[in-house]
Short mmCIF file of N, CA and C in Angstrom, two decimals:
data_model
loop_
_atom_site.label_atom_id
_atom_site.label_comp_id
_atom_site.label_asym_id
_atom_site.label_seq_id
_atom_site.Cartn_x
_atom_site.Cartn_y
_atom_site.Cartn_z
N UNK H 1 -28.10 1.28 84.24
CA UNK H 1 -27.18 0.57 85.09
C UNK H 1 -26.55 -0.59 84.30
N UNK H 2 -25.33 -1.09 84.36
CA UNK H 2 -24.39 -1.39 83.70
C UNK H 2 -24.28 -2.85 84.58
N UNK H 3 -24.55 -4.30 84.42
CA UNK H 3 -24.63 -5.56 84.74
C UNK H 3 -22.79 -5.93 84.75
N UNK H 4 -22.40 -6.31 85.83
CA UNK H 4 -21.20 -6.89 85.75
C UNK H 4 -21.14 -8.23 86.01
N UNK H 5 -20.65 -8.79 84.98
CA UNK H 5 -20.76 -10.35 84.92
C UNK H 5 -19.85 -11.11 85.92
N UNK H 6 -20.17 -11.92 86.52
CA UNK H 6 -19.47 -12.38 88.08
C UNK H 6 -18.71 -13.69 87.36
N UNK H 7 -17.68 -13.63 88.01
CA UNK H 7 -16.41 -14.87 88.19
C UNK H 7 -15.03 -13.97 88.30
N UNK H 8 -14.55 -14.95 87.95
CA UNK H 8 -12.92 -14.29 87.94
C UNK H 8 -12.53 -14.03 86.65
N UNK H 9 -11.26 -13.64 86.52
CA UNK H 9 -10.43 -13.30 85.30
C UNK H 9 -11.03 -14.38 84.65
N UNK H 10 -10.10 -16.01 84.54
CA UNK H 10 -10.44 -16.78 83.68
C UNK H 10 -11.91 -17.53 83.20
N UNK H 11 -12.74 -17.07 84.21
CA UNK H 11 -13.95 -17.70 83.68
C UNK H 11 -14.63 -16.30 82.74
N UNK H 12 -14.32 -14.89 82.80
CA UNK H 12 -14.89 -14.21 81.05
C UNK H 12 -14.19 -14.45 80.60
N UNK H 13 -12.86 -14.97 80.31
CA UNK H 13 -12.24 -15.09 78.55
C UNK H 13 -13.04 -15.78 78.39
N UNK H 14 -13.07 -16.14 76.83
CA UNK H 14 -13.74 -16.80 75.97
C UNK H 14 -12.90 -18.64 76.19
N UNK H 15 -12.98 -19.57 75.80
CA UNK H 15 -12.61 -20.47 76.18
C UNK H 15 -11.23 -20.43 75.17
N UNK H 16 -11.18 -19.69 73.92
CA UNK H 16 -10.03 -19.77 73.12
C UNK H 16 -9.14 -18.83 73.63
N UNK H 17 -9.66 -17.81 74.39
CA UNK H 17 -8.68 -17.09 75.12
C UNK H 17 -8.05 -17.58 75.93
N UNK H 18 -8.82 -18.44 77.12
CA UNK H 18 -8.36 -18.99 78.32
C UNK H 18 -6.88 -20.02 77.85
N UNK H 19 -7.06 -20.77 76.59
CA UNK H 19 -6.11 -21.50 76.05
C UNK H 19 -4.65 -20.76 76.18
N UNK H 20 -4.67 -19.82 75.02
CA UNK H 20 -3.83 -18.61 74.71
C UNK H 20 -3.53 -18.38 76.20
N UNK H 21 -4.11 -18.05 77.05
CA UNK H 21 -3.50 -17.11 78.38
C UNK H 21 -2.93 -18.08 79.16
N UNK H 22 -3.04 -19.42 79.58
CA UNK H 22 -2.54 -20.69 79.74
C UNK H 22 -1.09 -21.16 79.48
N UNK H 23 -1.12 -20.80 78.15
CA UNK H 23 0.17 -21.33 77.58
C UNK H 23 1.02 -20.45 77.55
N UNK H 24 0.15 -18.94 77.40
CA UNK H 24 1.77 -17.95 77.83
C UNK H 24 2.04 -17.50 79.18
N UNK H 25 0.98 -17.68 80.69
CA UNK H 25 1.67 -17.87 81.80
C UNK H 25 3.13 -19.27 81.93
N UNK H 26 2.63 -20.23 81.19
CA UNK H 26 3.26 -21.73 81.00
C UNK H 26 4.53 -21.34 80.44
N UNK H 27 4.82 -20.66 79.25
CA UNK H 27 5.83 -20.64 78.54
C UNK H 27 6.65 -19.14 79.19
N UNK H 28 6.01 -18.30 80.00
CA UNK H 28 6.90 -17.92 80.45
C UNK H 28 6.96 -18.13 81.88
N UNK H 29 6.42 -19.21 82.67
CA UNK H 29 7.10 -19.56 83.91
C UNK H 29 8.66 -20.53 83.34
N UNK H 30 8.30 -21.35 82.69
CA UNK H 30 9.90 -22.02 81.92
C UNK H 30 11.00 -20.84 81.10
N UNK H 31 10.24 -20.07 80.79
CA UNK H 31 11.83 -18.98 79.77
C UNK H 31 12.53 -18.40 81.07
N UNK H 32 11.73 -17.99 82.18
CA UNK H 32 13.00 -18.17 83.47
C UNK H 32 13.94 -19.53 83.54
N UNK H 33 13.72 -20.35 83.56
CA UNK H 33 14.07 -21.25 83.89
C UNK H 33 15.58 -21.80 83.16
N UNK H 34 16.86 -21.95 84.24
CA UNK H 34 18.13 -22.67 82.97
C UNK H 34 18.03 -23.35 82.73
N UNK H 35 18.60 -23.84 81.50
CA UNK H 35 18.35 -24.79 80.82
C UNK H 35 19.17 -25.99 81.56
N UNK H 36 18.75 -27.00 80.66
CA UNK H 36 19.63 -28.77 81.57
C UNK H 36 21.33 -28.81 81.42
N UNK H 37 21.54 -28.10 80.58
CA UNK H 37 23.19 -27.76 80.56
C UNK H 37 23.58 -26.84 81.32
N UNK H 38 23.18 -26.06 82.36
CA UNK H 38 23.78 -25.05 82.63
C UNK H 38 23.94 -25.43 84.29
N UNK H 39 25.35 -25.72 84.68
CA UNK H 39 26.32 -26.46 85.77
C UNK H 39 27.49 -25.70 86.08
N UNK H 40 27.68 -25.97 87.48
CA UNK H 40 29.15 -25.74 87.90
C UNK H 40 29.65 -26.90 88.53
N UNK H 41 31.01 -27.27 88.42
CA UNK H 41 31.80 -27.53 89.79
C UNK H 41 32.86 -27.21 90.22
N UNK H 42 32.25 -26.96 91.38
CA UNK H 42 34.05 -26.61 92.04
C UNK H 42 34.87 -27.32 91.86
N UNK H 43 36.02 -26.74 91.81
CA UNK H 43 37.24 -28.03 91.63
C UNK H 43 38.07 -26.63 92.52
N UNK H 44 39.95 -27.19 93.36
CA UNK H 44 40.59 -26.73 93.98
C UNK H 44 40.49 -25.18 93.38
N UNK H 45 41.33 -24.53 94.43
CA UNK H 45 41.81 -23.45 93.96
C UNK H 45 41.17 -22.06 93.81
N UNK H 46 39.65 -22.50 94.44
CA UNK H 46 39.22 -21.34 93.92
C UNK H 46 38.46 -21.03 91.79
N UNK H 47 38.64 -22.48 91.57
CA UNK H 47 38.37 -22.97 90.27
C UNK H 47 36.91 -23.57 90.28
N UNK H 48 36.39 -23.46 88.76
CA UNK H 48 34.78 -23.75 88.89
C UNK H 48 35.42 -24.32 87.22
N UNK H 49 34.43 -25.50 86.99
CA UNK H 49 34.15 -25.72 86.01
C UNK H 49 32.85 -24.72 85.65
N UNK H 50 32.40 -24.52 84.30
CA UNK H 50 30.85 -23.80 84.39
C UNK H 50 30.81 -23.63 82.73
N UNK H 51 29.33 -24.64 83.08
CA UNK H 51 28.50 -24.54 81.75
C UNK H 51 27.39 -23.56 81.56
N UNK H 52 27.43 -22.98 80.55
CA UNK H 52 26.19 -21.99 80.32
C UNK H 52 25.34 -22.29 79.24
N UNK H 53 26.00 -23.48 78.50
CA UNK H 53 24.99 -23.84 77.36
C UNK H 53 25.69 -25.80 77.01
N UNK H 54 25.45 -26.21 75.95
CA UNK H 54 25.81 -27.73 75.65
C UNK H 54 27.27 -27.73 75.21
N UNK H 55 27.73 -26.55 74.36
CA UNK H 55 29.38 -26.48 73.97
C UNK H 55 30.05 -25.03 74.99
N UNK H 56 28.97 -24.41 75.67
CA UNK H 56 30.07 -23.54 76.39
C UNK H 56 30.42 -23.80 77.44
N UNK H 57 31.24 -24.72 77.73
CA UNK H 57 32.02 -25.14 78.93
C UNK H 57 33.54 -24.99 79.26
N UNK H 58 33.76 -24.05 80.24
CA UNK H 58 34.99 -23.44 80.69
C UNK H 58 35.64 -23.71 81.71
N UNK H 59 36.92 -23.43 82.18
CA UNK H 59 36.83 -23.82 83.52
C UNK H 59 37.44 -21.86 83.91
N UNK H 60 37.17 -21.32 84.93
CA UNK H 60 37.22 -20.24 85.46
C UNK H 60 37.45 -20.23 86.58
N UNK H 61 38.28 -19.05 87.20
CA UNK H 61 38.44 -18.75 88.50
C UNK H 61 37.10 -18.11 88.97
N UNK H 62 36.80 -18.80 90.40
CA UNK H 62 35.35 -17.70 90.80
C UNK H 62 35.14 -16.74 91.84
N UNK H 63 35.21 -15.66 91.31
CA UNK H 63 34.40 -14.47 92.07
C UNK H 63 33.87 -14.55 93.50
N UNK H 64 32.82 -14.91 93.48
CA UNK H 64 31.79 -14.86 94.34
C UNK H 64 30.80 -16.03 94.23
N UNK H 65 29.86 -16.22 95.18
CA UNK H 65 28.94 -17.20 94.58
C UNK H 65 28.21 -16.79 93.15
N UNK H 66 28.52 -18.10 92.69
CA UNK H 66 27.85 -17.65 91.22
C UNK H 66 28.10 -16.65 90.12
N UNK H 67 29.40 -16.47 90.57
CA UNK H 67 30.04 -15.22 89.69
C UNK H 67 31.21 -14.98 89.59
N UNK H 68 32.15 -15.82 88.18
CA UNK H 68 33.47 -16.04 87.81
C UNK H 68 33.78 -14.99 86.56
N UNK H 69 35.64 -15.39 87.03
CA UNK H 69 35.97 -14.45 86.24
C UNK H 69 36.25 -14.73 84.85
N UNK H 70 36.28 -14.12 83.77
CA UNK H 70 37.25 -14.58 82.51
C UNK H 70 37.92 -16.14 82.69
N UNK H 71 37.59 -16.92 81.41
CA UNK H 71 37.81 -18.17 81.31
C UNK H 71 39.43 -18.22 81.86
N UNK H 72 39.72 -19.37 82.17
CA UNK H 72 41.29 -19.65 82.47
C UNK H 72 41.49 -20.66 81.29
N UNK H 73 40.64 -21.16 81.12
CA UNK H 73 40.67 -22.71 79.96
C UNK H 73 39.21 -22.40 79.06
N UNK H 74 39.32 -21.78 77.81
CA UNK H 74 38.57 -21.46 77.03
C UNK H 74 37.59 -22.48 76.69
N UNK H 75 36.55 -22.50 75.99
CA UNK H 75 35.57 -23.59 75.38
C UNK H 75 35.79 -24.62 74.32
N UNK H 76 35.32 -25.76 74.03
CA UNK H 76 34.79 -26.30 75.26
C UNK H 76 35.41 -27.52 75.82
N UNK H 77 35.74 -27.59 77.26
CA UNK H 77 36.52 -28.46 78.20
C UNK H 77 35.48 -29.65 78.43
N UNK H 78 36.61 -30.81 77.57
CA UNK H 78 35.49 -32.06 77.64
C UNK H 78 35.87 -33.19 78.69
N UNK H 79 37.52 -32.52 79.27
CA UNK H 79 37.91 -33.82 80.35
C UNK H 79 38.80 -32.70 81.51
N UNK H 80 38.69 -32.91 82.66
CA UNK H 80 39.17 -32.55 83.62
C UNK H 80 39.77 -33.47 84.97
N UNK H 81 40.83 -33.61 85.52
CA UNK H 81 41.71 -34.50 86.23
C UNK H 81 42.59 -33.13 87.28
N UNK H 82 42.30 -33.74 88.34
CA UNK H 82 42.76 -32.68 89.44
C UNK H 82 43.51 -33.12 90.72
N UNK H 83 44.30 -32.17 91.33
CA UNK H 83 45.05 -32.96 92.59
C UNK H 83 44.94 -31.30 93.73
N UNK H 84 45.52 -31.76 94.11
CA UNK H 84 46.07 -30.01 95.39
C UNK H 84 46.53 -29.02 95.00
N UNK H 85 47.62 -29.85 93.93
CA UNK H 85 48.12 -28.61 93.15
C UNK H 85 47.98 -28.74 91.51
N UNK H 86 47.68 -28.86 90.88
CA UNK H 86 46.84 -28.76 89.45
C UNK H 86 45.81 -29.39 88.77
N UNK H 87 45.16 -28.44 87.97
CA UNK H 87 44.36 -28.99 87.65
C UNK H 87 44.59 -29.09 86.14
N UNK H 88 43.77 -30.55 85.68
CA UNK H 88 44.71 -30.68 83.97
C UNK H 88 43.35 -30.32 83.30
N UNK H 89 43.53 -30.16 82.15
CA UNK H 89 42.11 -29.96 81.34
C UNK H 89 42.40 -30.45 79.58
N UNK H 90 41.26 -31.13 79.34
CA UNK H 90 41.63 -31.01 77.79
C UNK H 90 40.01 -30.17 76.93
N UNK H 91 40.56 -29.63 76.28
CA UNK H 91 40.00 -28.94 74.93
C UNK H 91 39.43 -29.41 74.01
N UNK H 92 37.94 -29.21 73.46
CA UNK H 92 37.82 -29.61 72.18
C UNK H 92 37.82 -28.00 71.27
N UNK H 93 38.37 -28.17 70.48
CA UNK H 93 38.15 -26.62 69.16
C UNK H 93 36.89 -26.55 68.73
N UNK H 94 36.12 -25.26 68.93
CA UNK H 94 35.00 -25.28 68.18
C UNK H 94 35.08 -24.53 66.89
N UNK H 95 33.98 -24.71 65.61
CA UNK H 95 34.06 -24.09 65.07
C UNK H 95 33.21 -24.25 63.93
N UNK H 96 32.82 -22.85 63.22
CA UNK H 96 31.76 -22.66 62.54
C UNK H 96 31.05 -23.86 62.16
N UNK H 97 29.24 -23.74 62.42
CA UNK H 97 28.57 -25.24 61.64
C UNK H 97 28.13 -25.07 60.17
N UNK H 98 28.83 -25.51 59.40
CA UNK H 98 28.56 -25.03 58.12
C UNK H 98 27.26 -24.92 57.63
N UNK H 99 26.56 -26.28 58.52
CA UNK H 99 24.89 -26.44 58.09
C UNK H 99 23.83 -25.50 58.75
N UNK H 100 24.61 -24.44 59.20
CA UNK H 100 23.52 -23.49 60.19
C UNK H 100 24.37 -21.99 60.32
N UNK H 101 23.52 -21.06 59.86
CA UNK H 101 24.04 -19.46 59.21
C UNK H 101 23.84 -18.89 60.47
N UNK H 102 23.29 -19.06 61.91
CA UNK H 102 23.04 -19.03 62.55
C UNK H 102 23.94 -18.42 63.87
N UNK H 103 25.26 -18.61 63.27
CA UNK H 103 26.28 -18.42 64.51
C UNK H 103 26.41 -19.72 65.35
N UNK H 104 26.22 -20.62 64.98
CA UNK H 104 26.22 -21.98 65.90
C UNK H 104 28.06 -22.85 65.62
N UNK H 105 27.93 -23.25 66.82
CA UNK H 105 29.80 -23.27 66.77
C UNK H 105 29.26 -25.12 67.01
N UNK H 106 30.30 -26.20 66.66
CA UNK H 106 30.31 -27.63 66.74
C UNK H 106 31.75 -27.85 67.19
N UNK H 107 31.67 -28.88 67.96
CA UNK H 107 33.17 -29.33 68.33
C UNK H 107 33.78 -29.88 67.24
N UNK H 108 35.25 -29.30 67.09
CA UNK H 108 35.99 -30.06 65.62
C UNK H 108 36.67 -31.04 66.75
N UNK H 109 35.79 -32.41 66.32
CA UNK H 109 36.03 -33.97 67.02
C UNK H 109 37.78 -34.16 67.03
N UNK H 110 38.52 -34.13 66.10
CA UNK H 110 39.81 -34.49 65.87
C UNK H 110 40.75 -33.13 66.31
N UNK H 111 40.30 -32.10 66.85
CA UNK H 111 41.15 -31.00 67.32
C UNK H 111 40.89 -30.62 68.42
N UNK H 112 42.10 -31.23 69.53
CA UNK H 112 42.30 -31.33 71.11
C UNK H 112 43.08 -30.33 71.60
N UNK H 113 43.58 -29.68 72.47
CA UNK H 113 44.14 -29.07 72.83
C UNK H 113 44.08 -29.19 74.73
N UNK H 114 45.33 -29.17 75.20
CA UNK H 114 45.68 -29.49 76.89
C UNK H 114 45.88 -28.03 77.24
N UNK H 115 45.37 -28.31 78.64
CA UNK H 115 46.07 -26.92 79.85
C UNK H 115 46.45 -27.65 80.67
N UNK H 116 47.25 -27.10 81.75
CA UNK H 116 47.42 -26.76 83.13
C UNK H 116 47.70 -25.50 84.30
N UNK H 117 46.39 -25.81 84.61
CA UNK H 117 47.02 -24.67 85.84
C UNK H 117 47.42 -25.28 87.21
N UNK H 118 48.43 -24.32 87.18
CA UNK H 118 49.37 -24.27 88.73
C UNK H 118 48.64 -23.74 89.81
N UNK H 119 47.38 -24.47 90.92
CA UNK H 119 46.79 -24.25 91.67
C UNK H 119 47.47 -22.42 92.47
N UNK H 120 48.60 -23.18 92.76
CA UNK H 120 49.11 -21.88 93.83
C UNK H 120 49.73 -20.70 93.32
N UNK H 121 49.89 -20.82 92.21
CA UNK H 121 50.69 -19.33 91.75
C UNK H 121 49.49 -19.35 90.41
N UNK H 122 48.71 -20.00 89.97
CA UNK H 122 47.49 -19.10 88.86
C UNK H 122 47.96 -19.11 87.90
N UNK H 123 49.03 -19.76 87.24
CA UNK H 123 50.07 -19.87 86.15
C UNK H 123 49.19 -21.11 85.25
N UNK H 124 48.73 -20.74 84.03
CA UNK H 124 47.66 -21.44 83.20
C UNK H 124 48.77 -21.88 81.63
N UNK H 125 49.24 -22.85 81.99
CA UNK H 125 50.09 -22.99 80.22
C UNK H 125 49.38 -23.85 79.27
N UNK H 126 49.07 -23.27 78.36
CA UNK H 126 48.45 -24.08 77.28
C UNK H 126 47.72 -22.16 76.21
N UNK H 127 47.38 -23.42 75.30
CA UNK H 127 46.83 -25.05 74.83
C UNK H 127 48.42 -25.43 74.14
N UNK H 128 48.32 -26.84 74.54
CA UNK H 128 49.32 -27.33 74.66
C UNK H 128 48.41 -28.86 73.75
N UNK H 129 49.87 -29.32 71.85
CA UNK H 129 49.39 -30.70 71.78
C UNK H 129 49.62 -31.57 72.94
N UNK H 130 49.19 -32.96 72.52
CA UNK H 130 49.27 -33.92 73.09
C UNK H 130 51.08 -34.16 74.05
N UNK H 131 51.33 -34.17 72.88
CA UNK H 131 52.82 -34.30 73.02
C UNK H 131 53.48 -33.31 74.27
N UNK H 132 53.52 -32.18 74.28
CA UNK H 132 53.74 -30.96 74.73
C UNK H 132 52.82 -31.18 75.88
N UNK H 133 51.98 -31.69 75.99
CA UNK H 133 51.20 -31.99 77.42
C UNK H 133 51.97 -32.62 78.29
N UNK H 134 52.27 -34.18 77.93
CA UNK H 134 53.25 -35.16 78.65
C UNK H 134 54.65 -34.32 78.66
N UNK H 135 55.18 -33.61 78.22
CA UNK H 135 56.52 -33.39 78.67
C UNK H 135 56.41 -32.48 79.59
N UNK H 136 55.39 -31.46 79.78
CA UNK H 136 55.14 -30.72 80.27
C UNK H 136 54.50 -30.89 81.93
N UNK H 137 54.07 -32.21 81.95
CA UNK H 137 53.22 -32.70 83.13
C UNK H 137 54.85 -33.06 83.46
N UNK H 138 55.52 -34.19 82.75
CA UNK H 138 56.94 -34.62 83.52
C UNK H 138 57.88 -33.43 84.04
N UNK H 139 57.96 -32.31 83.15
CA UNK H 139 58.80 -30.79 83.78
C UNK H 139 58.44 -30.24 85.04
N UNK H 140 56.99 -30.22 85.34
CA UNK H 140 56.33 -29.65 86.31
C UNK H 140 56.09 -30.84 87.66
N UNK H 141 56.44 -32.02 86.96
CA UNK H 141 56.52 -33.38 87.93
C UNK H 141 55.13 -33.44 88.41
N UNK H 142 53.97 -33.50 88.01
CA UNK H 142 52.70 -33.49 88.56
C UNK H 142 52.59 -35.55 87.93
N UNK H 143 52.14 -35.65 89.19
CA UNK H 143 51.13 -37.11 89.54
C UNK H 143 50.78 -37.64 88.26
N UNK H 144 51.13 -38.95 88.12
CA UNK H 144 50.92 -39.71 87.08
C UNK H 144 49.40 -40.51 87.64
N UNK H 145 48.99 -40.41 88.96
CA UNK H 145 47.75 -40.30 89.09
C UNK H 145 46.46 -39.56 88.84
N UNK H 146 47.01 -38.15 88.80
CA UNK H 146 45.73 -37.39 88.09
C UNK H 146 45.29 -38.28 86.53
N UNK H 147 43.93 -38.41 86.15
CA UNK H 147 43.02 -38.95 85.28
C UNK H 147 42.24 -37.81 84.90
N UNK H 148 42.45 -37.81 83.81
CA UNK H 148 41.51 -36.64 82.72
C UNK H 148 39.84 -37.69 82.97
N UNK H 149 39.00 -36.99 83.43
CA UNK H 149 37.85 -37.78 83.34
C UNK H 149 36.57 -36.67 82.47
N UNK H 150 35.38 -37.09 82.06
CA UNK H 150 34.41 -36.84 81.12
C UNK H 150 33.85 -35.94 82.27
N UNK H 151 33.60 -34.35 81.50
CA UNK H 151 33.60 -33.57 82.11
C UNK H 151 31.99 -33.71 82.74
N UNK H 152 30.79 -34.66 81.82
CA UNK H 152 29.32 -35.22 81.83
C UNK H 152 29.41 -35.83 83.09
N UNK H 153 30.88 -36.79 83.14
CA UNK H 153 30.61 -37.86 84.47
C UNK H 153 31.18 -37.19 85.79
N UNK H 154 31.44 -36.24 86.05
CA UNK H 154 31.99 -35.43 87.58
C UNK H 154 31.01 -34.32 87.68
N UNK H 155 29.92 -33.94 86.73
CA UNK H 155 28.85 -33.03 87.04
C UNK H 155 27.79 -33.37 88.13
#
């Protein structure tokens, strides 16, 4: 006859097991988990800002809950300013990190680029310089009140 040793699961591991089995229930209750960058906000229109990582931030038309379409304003959108009828956006360029072989993209700090979309007709013009922004806000006559604000501080 064959003695079966009484407790539960974790009291037969060995105590170096119990460690090990600890830390990988632990490490994979968090690998579900999104990460601290990963946000939306609505803004008019049927528009979502939405982060999926620290530089992939877009602004997109949305789907459904939780499920947008193809960027309208490509990555990554570091200021956003909005009214009824447009919403403005500015651009930073990403691009290759030389110090990492990795596929890792960095914002090029000194290369900006503007949008606007036309809330009611879905009409997205850009990237647009600086320059070409302001003439473009005066053509379309949009609010010298809209404020490009830090896309960190309206999350």
């Amino acid at each position: 006859m064959v003695k079966k040793k009484k407790g539960g699961f974790l009291v037969r591991l060995t105590s170096g097991l119990k460690y090990i089995f600890i830390f990988l229930c632990f490490y994979c209750s968090l690998a579900g988990c999104s990460g601290l960058s990963d946000y939306e906000v609505d803004l008019p229109g049927s528009y979502s800002i939405v982060s999926t990582s620290e530089h992939q931030v877009t602004i997109s038309p949305k789907i459904s809950e939780g499920s947008w379409d193809s960027a309208a304003v490509p990555v990554k959108v570091v200021e956003v300013g909005w009214d009824k009828n447009f919403i403005l956006a500015k651009q930073v360029v990403l691009l290759d990190d030389p110090e990492n072989t990795n596929n890792t993209e960095i914002p090029a700090t000194e290369n900006y680029h503007y949008w606007i979309i036309d809330i009611k007709t879905g009409v997205v013009t850009g990237p647009l310089d600086e320059q070409n922004f302001v003439d473009k806000k005066s053509e379309l006559s949009i609010s010298k009140d809209i404020k490009l604000k830090n896309v960190e501080d309206i999350r």
